[in-house]
Each structure stands twice: as structure tokens, then as C-alpha cells.
XYZ file of C-alpha atoms in Angstrom:
266
model
C 123.780 105.862 124.823
C 122.589 105.997 121.227
C 124.687 106.042 118.071
C 121.678 106.712 115.886
C 120.738 109.860 113.984
C 117.363 111.537 114.466
C 116.568 111.415 110.742
C 117.363 107.785 109.848
C 113.694 106.869 109.433
C 112.256 110.265 108.504
C 109.079 109.809 106.498
C 108.896 106.065 107.167
C 105.977 104.385 108.892
C 106.812 101.703 111.469
C 104.289 99.261 112.920
C 105.297 97.806 116.293
C 103.225 94.969 117.742
C 103.410 94.084 121.420
C 104.114 97.741 122.167
C 102.741 97.355 125.689
C 105.595 94.955 126.534
C 109.082 96.062 127.477
C 110.843 95.388 124.160
C 108.035 96.737 121.983
C 107.655 99.790 124.231
C 111.338 100.708 123.999
C 111.465 99.948 120.281
C 108.654 102.398 119.571
C 110.537 105.083 121.494
C 113.816 104.400 119.687
C 112.257 104.383 116.213
C 110.342 107.597 116.910
C 113.587 109.195 118.115
C 115.085 108.210 114.758
C 112.360 110.042 112.863
C 109.833 107.284 112.163
C 106.085 107.731 112.299
C 104.899 104.890 114.505
C 101.757 102.829 114.878
C 101.775 101.079 118.231
C 99.446 98.223 119.046
C 98.617 95.903 121.917
C 95.675 95.002 124.112
C 96.255 97.506 126.952
C 94.899 100.869 125.846
C 96.157 102.692 128.939
C 99.745 101.551 128.348
C 99.565 102.479 124.653
C 98.294 105.967 125.514
C 101.048 106.330 128.113
C 103.618 105.372 125.470
C 102.134 107.844 122.988
C 102.362 110.660 125.564
C 105.909 109.606 126.453
C 107.046 109.756 122.829
C 105.269 113.018 122.038
C 106.652 114.730 125.127
C 110.217 113.866 124.062
C 109.640 114.375 120.323
C 106.850 116.910 119.730
C 106.975 116.448 115.953
C 106.524 112.674 116.163
C 103.402 111.098 114.704
C 102.091 108.310 116.929
C 99.051 106.242 116.035
C 97.449 104.038 118.707
C 95.446 100.987 117.635
C 94.156 98.636 120.328
C 93.999 95.114 118.898
C 94.068 91.454 119.834
C 96.291 89.959 117.144
C 94.998 86.470 117.850
C 91.836 87.569 116.015
C 91.922 87.777 112.199
C 89.459 90.681 112.159
C 91.670 92.681 114.516
C 94.756 92.074 112.370
C 92.920 93.297 109.289
C 91.562 96.312 111.136
C 95.019 97.120 112.513
C 96.693 97.253 109.104
C 93.849 99.270 107.583
C 93.850 101.755 110.468
C 97.636 102.065 110.451
C 97.966 102.708 106.722
C 94.872 104.902 106.689
C 96.400 107.182 109.331
C 100.134 107.202 108.543
C 100.458 105.763 105.044
C 102.228 102.647 103.753
C 104.051 100.563 106.362
C 107.772 100.417 105.568
C 109.005 98.926 108.855
C 107.441 96.068 110.813
C 108.466 94.802 114.244
C 106.713 91.589 115.286
C 107.278 91.947 119.025
C 104.033 90.509 120.394
C 104.421 87.132 122.078
C 103.717 85.098 125.191
C 105.401 82.638 127.506
C 103.755 79.303 128.160
C 103.956 75.545 128.202
C 105.641 73.133 130.581
C 107.198 69.696 130.664
C 105.819 67.291 128.077
C 103.793 65.215 130.569
C 101.843 68.318 131.624
C 101.508 70.067 128.258
C 97.948 70.223 126.953
C 96.977 70.526 123.314
C 95.121 73.738 124.129
C 98.225 75.347 125.669
C 100.496 74.136 122.869
C 98.196 75.550 120.212
C 97.790 78.844 122.092
C 101.549 79.435 122.317
C 102.215 78.370 118.731
C 99.361 80.513 117.433
C 100.452 83.731 119.136
C 104.224 83.304 118.783
C 104.398 81.763 115.312
C 101.185 81.773 113.298
C 100.101 85.324 114.126
C 103.395 87.004 113.085
C 103.226 85.171 109.751
C 99.617 86.137 109.055
C 100.204 89.782 109.994
C 103.378 89.880 107.911
C 101.428 88.535 104.917
C 99.165 91.589 105.064
C 101.940 94.135 105.521
C 104.216 92.533 102.924
C 101.761 93.234 100.109
C 102.402 96.968 100.450
C 106.152 96.546 100.932
C 106.355 94.294 97.888
C 104.496 96.808 95.751
C 106.731 99.654 96.899
C 109.935 97.597 96.601
C 110.891 98.815 100.076
C 110.697 97.452 103.579
C 112.378 95.888 106.592
C 110.966 93.416 109.092
C 112.331 92.235 112.426
C 110.826 89.321 114.315
C 111.418 89.307 118.056
C 112.441 85.729 118.749
C 114.452 84.435 121.690
C 117.532 82.563 122.773
C 114.962 79.796 123.163
C 114.822 79.719 119.370
C 118.508 78.717 119.330
C 118.628 75.974 121.964
C 116.198 73.919 124.010
C 115.423 74.165 127.710
C 113.610 71.873 130.134
C 109.875 72.506 129.958
C 110.232 74.499 126.744
C 108.451 72.292 124.226
C 105.750 74.887 123.440
C 107.665 78.148 123.851
C 110.987 76.921 122.474
C 109.201 75.198 119.620
C 107.384 78.411 118.719
C 110.608 80.415 118.655
C 112.508 77.815 116.612
C 109.591 77.985 114.191
C 109.722 81.789 114.138
C 113.428 81.654 113.284
C 112.665 79.180 110.512
C 110.032 81.549 109.148
C 112.524 84.411 109.343
C 115.096 82.562 107.251
C 112.665 81.179 104.684
C 110.723 84.398 104.199
C 113.954 86.411 104.058
C 114.899 84.514 100.892
C 111.538 85.311 99.313
C 111.299 88.921 100.453
C 114.786 90.097 99.480
C 113.839 89.584 95.824
C 111.471 92.501 96.355
C 114.002 94.662 98.273
C 112.452 93.768 101.629
C 114.843 92.589 104.352
C 113.788 90.165 107.095
C 115.769 89.398 110.258
C 115.238 88.373 113.875
C 116.635 89.201 117.294
C 117.176 86.428 119.852
C 117.641 87.803 123.369
C 118.025 85.649 126.449
C 116.600 86.967 129.698
C 115.637 90.627 129.258
C 114.894 92.946 132.177
C 111.212 93.314 131.307
C 108.042 92.141 133.017
C 108.045 88.950 130.951
C 111.709 88.326 131.722
C 111.222 88.987 135.418
C 108.208 86.653 135.469
C 110.350 83.897 133.936
C 113.048 84.432 136.554
C 110.430 84.517 139.319
C 109.028 81.199 138.102
C 112.511 79.701 138.176
C 113.092 81.136 141.648
C 109.946 79.409 142.917
C 111.144 76.064 141.541
C 114.603 76.513 143.074
C 113.299 77.754 146.414
C 114.971 81.150 146.034
C 113.708 84.698 146.299
C 113.327 86.643 143.066
C 116.269 88.857 144.030
C 118.500 85.833 144.677
C 117.545 84.203 141.396
C 118.069 87.445 139.443
C 121.617 87.626 140.805
C 122.210 83.946 140.009
C 121.039 84.348 136.423
C 123.110 87.516 136.003
C 126.278 85.865 137.324
C 125.841 82.947 134.913
C 126.426 85.322 131.999
C 129.988 86.152 130.912
C 128.924 89.814 130.784
C 127.702 89.560 134.381
C 124.343 91.189 133.702
C 120.997 90.679 132.023
C 120.167 92.459 128.772
C 117.990 95.578 128.894
C 114.967 96.224 126.697
C 116.704 99.307 125.289
C 119.635 97.182 124.109
C 117.238 94.910 122.239
C 115.420 97.936 120.801
C 118.704 99.413 119.559
C 119.564 96.128 117.841
C 116.140 96.087 116.183
C 116.641 99.667 115.002
C 119.998 98.748 113.486
C 118.487 95.794 111.616
C 115.703 98.002 110.251
C 118.128 100.660 109.080
C 120.157 100.935 105.882
C 123.256 100.365 108.016
C 122.231 96.695 107.873
C 121.559 96.812 104.140
C 123.078 93.396 103.399
C 122.017 91.660 106.626
C 119.410 89.159 105.467
C 117.785 86.259 107.334
C 119.933 86.594 110.442
C 118.978 85.746 114.019
C 121.037 88.182 116.085
C 121.794 86.818 119.551
C 121.841 89.020 122.666
C 122.939 86.643 125.389
C 125.677 88.418 127.328
C 128.081 85.864 125.890
C 126.249 82.780 127.151
C 125.527 81.413 123.681
C 127.977 81.745 120.795
C 127.926 80.168 117.362
């Protein structure tokens, strides 16, 4: 169910990174349904084209721009922003959804793996935001949502790299929010726990292997641990992102909104 209007983002250009993943995919659909023109990016061209067709079939008037890019590369980030603004105009909404899992317990963590996770989950969103913010700052308009994690709120065993990257992303969100709001640009984050996406299922499958359970058994175990009794859906995260991007959240600044089914409260 959606409480959103189809004209909330009419005329606004939204850039969604990680659009080939579950959260980014659903976010692009939700924002397009709310009237936004969307640039979707990721490394899997077939998935991006599928998403474009999906959106256009449901919303024939939607403008969807596909840009295949590897955001780990500076040249691709620059090309992405140029292609996005060249096709659909100034970017007013940015969703930093691209990210990876990774790491392990401290004895097994290599420098290469640590730097890879930190680069993609922390450094890359900052560097891309720097580019997009220039336009937002000039226009005195914009909203940014960083897709963080419950792992950016509390530590877990084996989480030094991933948890560290998400804590850092939340720190960036808060610090940059204080700078950006002076230019009428709002910055926030969402912090979901397990989400029923491929990445979320892979994390549960990895835990199942360690516990000697089947994936199905572990999924039920993780669901029952939550006060709500179920794992968050990608659409629920996308709806929260849409709210934070909208004027309905006009005075929400520097927040890290938790979606944990009640497992983490503060």
C-alpha cells in the first residue's frame, strides 16, 4: 500500500545508485510512481534495462535514463553525473544505495578486503555526493538519502569492515547534513536490518551455513527474533526513502531512520 501522491516529485530528477539491487530497484519504481524523472545506475545492464521497461510499462509518461557504471572508478562517477544531467537536467534527489557486504573476523580480515568494503560503502558515496551537491547547492534545492544499515548502529561479530563502513556512512550523513542544510539541501539515512533482497538472503544463507541450518530454517529463525515477526521488505525501505526525500520530511535533517522490526530501539 502506498500513501504517496503521483505528483510529489513531478519535474524533479532523481539519481539512484545500486539500482540493480533490491532496495535501489524498488526505490526507482517508487520515485517514478511519484512523478520523478529517474536516472538508474549499476553494473548490470540487463537488470537496468529490465527496470526501465518495468517502470515505463506501469508509468508510460515516466522518463527513465539508464547509465551503466562502476562507481568504484572515478571516471565512471564523472561520466554518470554528466550523462544524467545531460539527459534529464539538474539532479534534485540522490539515493546512495550502492554497497557491498564483506569482511570477517579480525584475525582473517585482509587489508585489501577492508579497503574494498570501505571504498565502496563509504568513500564512493562521499565522492559521488560531492559532484551532485555542486548543482544542488547552486539551485538551493535538494535531498539526499544514504542507504546505511542496522550495522551502522551496533556492532556484530565479524563485522569490522562492513559495520565500520556503515558507522562511517552514518557519520558522514550527520556531518554533511549540517553543512548542506545551509544551502536548503537535506541529508538523511535509512538503516534497515535484514531486508528480503538478494543481499539480505545471502547474509542469512551465510549465517545458516555457520549454524548448520538450511536457508529456510535460518530465515524463520531470524524472522522470529524480531518483535514484528517478519523481515523488512525492499518496498518498505523504498517508501521510507521516498518520505525522506519529500517535503513531508522538510525538517528531518541528519537522521538515521531505523527499520528493524522493533529489534533495535533508541
